[in-house]
GROMACS .gro file of C-alpha atoms in nm:
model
   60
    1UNK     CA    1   0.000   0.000   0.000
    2UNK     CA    2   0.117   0.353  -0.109
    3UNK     CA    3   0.082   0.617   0.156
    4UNK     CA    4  -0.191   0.798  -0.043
    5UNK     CA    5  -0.388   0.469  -0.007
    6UNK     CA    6  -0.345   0.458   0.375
    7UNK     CA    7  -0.453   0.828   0.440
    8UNK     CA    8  -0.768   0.748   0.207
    9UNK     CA    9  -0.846   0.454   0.439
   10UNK     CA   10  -0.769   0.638   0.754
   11UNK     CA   11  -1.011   0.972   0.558
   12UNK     CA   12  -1.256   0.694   0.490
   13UNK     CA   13  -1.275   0.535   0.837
   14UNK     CA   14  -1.281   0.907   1.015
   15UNK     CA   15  -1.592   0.968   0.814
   16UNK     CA   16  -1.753   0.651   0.902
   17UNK     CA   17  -1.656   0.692   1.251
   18UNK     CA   18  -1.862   1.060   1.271
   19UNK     CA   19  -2.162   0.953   1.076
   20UNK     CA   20  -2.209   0.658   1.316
   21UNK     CA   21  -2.126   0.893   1.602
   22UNK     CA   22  -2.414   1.122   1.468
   23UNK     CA   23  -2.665   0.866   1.381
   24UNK     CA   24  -2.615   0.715   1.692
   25UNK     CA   25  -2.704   1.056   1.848
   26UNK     CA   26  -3.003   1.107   1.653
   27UNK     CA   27  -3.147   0.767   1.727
   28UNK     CA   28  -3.064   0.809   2.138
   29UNK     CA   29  -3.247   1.166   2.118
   30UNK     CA   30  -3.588   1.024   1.931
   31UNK     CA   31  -3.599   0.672   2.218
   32UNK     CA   32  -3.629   0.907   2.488
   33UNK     CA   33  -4.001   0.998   2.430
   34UNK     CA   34  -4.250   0.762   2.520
   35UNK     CA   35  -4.392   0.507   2.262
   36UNK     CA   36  -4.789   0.561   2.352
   37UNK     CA   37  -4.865   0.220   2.259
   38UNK     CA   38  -5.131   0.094   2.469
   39UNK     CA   39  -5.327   0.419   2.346
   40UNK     CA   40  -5.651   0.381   2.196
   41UNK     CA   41  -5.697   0.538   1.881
   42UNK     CA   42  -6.040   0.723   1.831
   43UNK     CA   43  -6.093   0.597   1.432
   44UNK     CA   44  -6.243   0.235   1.453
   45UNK     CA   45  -6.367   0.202   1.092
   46UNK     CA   46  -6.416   0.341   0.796
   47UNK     CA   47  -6.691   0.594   0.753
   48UNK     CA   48  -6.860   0.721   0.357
   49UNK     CA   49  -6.907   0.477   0.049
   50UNK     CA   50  -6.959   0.164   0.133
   51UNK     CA   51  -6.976   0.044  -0.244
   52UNK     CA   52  -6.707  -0.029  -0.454
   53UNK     CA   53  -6.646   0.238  -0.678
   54UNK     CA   54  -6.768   0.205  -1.042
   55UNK     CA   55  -6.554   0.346  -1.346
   56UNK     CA   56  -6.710   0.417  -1.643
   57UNK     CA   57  -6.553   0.531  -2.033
   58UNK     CA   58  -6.718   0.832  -2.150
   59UNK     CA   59  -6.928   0.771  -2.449
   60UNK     CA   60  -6.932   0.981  -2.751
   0.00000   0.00000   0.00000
């Protein structure tokens, strides 16, 4: 390996390093909330047509 090659690999890995750093960050910040899962929602069906929709071709 050249020298240029090693500082590319040693670049590459410092750029890895900080975008796992970050995304590790982001992810810590967003599971501190909680996950409201046992919440009931207040939509329990589906409401309007209950027909399937009919298409038609114009004619003339």
């Amino acid at each position: 390996m050249s020298d240029d090659e090693k500082t590319a690999d040693a670049a590459s890995d410092d750029m890895k390093r900080k975008f796992r750093e970050a995304l590790e960050k982001k992810n810590s910040r967003s599971r501190q909330g909680e996950a409201h899962l046992d919440g009931d929602s207040s939509v329990h069906g589906t409401h309007g047509a209950v027909t399937k929709r009919e298409f038609r071709r114009k004619s003339g």
